[in-house]
CSV table of C-alpha atoms and ligand atoms in Angstrom, one decimal:
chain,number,residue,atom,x,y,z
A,1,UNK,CA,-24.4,11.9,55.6
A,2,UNK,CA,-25.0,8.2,53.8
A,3,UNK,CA,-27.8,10.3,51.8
A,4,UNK,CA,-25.3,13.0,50.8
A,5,UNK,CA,-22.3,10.5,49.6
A,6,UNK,CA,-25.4,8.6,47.7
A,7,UNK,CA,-26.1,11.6,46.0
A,8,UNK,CA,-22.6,12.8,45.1
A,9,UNK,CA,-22.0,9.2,44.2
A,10,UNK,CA,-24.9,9.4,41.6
A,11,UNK,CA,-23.8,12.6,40.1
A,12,UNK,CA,-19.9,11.2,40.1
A,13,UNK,CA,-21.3,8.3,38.1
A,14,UNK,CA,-23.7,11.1,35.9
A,15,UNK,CA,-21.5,13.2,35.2
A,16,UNK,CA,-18.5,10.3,34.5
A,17,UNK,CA,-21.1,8.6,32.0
A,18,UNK,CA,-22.0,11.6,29.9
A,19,UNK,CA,-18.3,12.4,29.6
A,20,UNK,CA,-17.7,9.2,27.7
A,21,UNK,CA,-20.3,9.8,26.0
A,22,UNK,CA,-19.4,13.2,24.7
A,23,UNK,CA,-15.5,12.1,24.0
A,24,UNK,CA,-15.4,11.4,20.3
A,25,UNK,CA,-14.1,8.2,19.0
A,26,UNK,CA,-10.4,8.3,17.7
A,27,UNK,CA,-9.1,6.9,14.8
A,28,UNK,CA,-5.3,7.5,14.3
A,29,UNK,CA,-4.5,6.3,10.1
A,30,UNK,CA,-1.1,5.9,10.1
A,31,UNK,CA,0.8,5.8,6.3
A,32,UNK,CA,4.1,5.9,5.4
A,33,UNK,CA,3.6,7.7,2.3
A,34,UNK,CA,3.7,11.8,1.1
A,35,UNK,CA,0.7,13.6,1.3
A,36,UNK,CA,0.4,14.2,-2.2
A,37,UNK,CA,-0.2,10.8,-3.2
A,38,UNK,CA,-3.3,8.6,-3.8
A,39,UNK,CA,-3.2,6.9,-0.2
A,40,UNK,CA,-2.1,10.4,1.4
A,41,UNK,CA,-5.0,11.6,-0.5
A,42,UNK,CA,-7.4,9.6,0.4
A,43,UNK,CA,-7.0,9.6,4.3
A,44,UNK,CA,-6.9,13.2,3.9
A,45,UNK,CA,-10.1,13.3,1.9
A,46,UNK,CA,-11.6,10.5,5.0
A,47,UNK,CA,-10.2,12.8,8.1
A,48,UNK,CA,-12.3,15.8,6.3
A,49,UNK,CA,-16.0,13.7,5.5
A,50,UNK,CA,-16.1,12.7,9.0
A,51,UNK,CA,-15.2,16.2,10.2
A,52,UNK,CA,-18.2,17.3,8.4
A,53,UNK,CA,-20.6,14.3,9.3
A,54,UNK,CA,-19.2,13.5,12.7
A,55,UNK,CA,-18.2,16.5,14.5
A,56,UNK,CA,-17.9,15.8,18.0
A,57,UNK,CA,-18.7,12.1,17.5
A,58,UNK,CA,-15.4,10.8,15.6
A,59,UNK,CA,-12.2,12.5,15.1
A,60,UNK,CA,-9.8,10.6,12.1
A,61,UNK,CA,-6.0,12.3,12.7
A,62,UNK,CA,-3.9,11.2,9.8
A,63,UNK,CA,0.0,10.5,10.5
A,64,UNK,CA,2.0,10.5,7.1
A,65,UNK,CA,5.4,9.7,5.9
A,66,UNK,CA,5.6,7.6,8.7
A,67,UNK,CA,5.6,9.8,11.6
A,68,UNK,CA,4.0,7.1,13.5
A,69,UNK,CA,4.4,3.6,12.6
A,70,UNK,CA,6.5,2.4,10.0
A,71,UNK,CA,4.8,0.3,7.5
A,72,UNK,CA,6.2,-3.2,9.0
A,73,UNK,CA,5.2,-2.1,12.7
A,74,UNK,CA,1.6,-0.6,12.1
A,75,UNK,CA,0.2,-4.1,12.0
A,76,UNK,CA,1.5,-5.5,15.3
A,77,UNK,CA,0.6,-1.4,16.5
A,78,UNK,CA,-2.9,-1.7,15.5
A,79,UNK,CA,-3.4,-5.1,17.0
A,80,UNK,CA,-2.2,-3.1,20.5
A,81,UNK,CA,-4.8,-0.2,19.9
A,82,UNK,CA,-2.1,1.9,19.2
A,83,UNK,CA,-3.5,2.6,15.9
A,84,UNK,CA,-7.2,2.1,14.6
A,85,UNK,CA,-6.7,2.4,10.6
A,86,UNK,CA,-3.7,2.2,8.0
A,87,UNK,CA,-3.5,0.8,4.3
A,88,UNK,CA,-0.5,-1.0,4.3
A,89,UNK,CA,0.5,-2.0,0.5
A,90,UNK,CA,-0.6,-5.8,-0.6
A,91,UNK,CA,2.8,-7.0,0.0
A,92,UNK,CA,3.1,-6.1,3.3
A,93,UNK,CA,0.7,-8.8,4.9
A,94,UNK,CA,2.6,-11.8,4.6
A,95,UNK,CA,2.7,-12.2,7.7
A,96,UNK,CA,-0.5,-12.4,8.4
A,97,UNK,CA,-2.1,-14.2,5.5
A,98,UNK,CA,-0.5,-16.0,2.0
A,99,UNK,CA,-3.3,-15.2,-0.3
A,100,UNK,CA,-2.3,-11.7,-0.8
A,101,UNK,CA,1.1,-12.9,-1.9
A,102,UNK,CA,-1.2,-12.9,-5.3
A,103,UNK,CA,-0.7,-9.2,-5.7
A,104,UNK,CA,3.0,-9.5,-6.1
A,105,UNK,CA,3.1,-12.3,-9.2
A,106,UNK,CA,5.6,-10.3,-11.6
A,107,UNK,CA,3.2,-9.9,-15.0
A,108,UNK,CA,0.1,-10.6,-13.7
A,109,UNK,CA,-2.1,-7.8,-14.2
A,110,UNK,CA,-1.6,-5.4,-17.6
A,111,UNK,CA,-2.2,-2.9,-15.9
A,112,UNK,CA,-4.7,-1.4,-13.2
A,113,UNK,CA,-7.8,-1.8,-15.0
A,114,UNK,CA,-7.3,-5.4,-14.6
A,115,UNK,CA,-7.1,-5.1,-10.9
A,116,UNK,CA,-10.1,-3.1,-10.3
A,117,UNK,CA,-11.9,-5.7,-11.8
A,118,UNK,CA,-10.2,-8.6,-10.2
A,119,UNK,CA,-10.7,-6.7,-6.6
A,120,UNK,CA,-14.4,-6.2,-6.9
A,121,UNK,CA,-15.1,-9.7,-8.4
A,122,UNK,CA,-16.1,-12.4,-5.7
A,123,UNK,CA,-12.7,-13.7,-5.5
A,124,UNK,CA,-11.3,-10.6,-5.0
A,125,UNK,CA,-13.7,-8.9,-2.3
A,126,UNK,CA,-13.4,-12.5,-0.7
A,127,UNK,CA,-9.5,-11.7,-0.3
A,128,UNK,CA,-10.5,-9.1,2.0
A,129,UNK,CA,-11.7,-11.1,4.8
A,130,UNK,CA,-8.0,-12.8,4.7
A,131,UNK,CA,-6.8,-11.6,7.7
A,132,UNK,CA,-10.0,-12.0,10.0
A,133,UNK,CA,-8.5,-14.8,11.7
A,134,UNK,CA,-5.7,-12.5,12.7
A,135,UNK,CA,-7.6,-10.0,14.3
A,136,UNK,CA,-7.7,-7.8,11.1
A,137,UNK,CA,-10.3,-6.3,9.4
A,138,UNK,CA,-10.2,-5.7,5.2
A,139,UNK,CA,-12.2,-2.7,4.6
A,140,UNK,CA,-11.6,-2.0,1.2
A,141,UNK,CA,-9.0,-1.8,-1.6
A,142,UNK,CA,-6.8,1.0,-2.5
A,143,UNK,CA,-4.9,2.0,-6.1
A,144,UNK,CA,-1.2,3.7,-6.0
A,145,UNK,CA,-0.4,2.1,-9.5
A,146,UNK,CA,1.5,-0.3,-11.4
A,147,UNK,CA,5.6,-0.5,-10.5
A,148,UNK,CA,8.8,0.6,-12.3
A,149,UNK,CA,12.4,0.0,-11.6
A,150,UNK,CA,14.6,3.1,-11.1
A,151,UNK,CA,18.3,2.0,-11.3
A,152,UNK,CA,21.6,3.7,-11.1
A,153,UNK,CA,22.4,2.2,-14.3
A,154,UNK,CA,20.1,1.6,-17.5
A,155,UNK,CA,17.8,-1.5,-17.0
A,156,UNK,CA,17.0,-3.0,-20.8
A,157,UNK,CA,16.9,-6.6,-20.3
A,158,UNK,CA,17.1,-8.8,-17.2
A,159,UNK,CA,20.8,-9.4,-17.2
A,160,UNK,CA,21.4,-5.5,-16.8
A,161,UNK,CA,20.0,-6.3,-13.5
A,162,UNK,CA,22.3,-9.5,-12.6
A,163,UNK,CA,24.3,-8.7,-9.4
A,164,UNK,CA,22.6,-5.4,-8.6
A,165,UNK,CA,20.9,-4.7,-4.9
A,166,UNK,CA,17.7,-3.9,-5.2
A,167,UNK,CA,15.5,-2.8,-2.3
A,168,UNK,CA,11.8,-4.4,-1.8
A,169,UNK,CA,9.1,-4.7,0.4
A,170,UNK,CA,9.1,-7.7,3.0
A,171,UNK,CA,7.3,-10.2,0.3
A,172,UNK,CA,9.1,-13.3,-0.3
A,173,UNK,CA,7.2,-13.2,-4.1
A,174,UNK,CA,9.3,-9.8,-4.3
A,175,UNK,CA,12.7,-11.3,-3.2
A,176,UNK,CA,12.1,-14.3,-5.4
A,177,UNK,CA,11.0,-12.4,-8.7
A,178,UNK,CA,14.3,-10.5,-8.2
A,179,UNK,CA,16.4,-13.5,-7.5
A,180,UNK,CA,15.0,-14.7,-10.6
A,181,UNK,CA,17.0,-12.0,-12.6
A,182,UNK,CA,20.3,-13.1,-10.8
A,183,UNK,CA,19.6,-9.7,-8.6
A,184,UNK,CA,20.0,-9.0,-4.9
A,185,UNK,CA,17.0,-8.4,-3.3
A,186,UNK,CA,17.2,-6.5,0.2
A,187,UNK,CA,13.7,-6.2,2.1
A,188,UNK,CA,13.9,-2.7,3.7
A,189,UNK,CA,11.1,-0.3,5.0
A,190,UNK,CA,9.9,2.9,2.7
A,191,UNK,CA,11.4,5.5,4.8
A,192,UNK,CA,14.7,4.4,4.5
A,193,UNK,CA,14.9,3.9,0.3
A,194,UNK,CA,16.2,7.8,-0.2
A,195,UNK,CA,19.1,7.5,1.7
A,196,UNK,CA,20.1,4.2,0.9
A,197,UNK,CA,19.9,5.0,-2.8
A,198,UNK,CA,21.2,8.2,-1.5
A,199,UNK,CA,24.3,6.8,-0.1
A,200,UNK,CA,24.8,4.3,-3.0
A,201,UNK,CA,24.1,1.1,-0.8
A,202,UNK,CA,21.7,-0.2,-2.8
A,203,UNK,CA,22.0,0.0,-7.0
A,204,UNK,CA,17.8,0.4,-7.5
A,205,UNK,CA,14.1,-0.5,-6.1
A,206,UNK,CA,10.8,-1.1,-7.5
A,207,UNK,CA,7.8,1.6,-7.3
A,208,UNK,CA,4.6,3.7,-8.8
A,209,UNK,CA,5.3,7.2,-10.0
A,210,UNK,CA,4.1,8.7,-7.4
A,211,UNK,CA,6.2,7.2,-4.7
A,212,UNK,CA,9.2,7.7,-6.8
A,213,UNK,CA,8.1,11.8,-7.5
A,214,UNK,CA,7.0,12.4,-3.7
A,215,UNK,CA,9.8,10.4,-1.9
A,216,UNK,CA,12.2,12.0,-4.9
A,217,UNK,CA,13.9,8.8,-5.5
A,218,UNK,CA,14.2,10.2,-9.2
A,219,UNK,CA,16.4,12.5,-7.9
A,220,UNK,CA,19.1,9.9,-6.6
A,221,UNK,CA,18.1,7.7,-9.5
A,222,UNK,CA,19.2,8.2,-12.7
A,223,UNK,CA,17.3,5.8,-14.6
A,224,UNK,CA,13.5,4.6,-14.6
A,225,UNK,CA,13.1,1.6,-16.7
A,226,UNK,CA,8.9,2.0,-17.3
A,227,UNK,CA,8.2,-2.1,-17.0
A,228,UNK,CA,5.2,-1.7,-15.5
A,229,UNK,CA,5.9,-4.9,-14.3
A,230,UNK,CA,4.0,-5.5,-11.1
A,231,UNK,CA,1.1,-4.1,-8.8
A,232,UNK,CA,1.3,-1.6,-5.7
A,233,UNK,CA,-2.1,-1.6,-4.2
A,234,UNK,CA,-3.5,-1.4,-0.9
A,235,UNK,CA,-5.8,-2.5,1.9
A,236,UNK,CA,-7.2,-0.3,3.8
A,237,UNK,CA,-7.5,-2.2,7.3
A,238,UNK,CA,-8.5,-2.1,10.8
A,239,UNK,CA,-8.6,-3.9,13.8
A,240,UNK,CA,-11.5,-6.6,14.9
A,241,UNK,CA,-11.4,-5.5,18.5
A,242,UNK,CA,-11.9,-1.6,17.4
A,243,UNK,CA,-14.3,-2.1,14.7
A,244,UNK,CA,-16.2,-4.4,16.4
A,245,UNK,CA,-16.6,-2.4,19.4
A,246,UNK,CA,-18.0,0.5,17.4
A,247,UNK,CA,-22.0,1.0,17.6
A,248,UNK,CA,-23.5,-0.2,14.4
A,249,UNK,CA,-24.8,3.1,13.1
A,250,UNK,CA,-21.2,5.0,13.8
A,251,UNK,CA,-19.6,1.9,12.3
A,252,UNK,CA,-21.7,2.8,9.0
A,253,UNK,CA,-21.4,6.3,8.9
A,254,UNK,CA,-17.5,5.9,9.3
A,255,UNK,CA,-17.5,2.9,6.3
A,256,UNK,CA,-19.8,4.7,4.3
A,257,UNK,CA,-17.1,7.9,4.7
A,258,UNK,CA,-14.4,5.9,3.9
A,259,UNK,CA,-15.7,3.9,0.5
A,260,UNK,CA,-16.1,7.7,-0.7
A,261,UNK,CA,-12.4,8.6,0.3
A,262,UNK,CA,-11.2,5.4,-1.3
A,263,UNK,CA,-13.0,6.2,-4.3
A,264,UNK,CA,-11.9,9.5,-4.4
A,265,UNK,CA,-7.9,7.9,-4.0
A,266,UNK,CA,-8.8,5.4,-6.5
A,267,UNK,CA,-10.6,8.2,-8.8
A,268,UNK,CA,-6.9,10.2,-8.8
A,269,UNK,CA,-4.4,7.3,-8.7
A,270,UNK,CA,-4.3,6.9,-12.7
A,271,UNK,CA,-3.9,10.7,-13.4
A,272,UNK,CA,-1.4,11.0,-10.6
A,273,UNK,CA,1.0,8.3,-12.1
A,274,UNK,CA,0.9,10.0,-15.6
A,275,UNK,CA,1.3,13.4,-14.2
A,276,UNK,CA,4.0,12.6,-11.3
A,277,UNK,CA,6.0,10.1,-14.5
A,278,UNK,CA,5.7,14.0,-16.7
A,279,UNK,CA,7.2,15.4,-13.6
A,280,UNK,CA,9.9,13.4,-13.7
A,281,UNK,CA,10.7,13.7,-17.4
A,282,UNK,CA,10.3,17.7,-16.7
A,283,UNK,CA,13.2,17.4,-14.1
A,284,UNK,CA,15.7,15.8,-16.2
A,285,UNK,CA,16.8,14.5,-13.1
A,286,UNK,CA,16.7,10.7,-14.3
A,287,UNK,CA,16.2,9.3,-18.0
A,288,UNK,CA,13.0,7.5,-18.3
A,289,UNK,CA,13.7,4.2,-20.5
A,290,UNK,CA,10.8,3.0,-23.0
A,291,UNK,CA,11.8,-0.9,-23.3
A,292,UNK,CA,10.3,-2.6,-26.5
A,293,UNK,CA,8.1,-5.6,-27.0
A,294,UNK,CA,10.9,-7.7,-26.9
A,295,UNK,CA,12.9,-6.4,-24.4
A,296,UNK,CA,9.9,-6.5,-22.1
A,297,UNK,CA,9.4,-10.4,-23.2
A,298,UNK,CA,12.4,-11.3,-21.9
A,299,UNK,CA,11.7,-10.2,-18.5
A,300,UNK,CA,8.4,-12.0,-18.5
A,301,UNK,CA,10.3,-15.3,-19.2
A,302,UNK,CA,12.9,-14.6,-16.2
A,303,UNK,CA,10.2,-13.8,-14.0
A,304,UNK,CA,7.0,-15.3,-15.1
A,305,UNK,CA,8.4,-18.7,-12.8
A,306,UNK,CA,7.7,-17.2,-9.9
A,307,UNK,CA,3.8,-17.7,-10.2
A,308,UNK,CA,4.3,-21.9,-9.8
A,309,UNK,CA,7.0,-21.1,-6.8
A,310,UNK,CA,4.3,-19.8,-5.1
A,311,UNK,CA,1.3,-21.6,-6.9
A,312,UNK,CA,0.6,-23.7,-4.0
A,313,UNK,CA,0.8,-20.5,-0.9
A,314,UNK,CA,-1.6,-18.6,-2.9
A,315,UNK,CA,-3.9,-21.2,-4.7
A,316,UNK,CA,-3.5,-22.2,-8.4
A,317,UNK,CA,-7.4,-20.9,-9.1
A,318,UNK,CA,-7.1,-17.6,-7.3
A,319,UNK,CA,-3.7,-17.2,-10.0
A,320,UNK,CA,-5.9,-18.4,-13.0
A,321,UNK,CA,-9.1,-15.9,-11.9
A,322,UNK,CA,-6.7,-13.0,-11.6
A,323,UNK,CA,-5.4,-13.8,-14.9
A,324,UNK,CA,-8.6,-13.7,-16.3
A,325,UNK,CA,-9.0,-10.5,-15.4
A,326,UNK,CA,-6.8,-8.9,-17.9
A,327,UNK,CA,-9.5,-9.8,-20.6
B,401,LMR,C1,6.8,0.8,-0.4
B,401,LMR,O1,7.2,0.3,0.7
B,401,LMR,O2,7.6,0.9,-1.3
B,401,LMR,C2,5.4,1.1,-0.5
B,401,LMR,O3,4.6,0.1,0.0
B,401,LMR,C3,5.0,2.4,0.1
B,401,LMR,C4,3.6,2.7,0.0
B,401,LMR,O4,2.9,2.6,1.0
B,401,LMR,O5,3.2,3.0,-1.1
């Protein structure tokens, strides 16, 4: 009798073993964007290479327009095992590190050839290892595009702006470079922009083309002042705890699956903002405003003092090297 319960024992403990073993790993990538944009792109582009390398081994499901997490929750999520990947935009990190406050200097990159080169210099790949001491893992950088201002009124000069609410991500930079342009800044999550431009409690916000097209803010918008005035990027992150416990060969296969589907994003992002921005002009939905050389100039003198406000979060060297980068 003892020999039989050993033996059904052993084969309990077999057969429990090799089921773990067959289970495929899960990553859930939660965004908040539409599909048909860079980031939606991308983990769409991820979720099918490890289809085809990993079958049976890892299985990437991708939640969109945030079905799952919202973009100020996936964090704290992710750090519960709720959720193994996301790419939360640059200026959603505050929280959990300074340095990335960078990203949101008003003026600070021309334009996103200046921030591919800053993010794969040393300074820049260094920035991804920012959050390690929260648990956090930077795997790699992500273009949407550089940002405009939609408005339900034209937007020339900075004291068109004076009084208006204007909605923004949770970045202190953000609410500051807005303040600085006698605005009010309101820090709100993605999914709810529509209806409160919608519903008229808000005057304007700040975003790529493609986020404007695919959420159809140009729709309740009826002016886009192209300032290009700022960066929308991303990092593509996971947690320590998951990515750590991964066995080192899966762990490769899965990076080296995801550098291509962030190239691939990266590869579209440029030709998505020109083509989504033609959209837009196609709809005749909202009236895209060219501002001149000295029109812009006078919103890089309101904003431009945001960079010594925050000069001392985000390191006065890490500002002069990203400057650089625009040569
Ligand atoms: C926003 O909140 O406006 C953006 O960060 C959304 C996104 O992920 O592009």
């Amino acid at each position: 009798m003892r020999l039989l319960t050993a033996a059904v024992t052993a084969m309990a403990l077999t057969l429990g073993a090799t089921s773990a073993i067959a289970a495929p790993v899960e990553i859930k990538f939660s965004h908040v964007v539409a599909e048909n944009t860079p980031k939606g792109q991308m983990a769409n582009k991820f979720a099918e290479l490890v289809a085809e390398r990993l079958a049976g081994k890892v299985e990437v499901n991708v939640f969109p327009s945030s079905q799952l997490f919202g973009d100020n929750k996936v964090l704290e999520a992710m750090l519960l095992g709720d959720v193994q990947m996301a790419a939360p935009s640059l200026s959603k990190f505050q929280k959990y590190t300074k340095s990335l406050q960078l990203f949101d200097l008003p003026f600070l990159f021309k334009d996103i050839d200046a921030v591919e080169r800053f993010q794969s210099s040393a300074d820049g790949q260094k920035m991804l290892t920012s959050l390690e001491s929260k648990g956090l893992v930077g795997l790699g950088y992500l273009h949407n595009g550089m940002k405009q201002l939609s408005a339900s009124d034209p937007l020339k000069v900075p004291a068109d702006a004076s009084g208006k609410k204007f909605r923004i991500m949770t970045s202190d930079v953000l609410q500051a470079q807005f303040e600085a342009v006698d605005a009010v800044p309101l820090k709100k999550p993605f999914s709810e922009v529509f209806t409160l431009l919608q519903t008229k409690a808000i005057d304007g916000q700040e975003n790529t083309w493609s986020n404007i097209f695919s959420k159809k803010f140009f729709e309740v918008q009826p002016f886009i002042t192209e300032s290009n005035h700022g960066v929308l990027d991303y990092m593509v992150v996971t947690s320590a705890e998951f990515w750590g416990g991964l066995d080192a060969d899966l762990r490769s296969e899965i990076k080296a699956a995801l550098d291509e589907a962030i190239a691939f994003g990266n590869g579209i992002a440029a030709d998505k903002a020109n083509s989504d921005k033609q959209a837009i002009i196609d709809s005749k939905r909202s009236e895209v405003i060219e501002i001149s050389a000295e029109e812009r100039a006078l919103w890089v003198t309101a904003m431009k003092p945001v960079w010594a406000q925050f000069a001392d979060e985000i390191g006065a060297d890490l500002i002069k090297a990203a400057e650089a980068s625009n040569q």
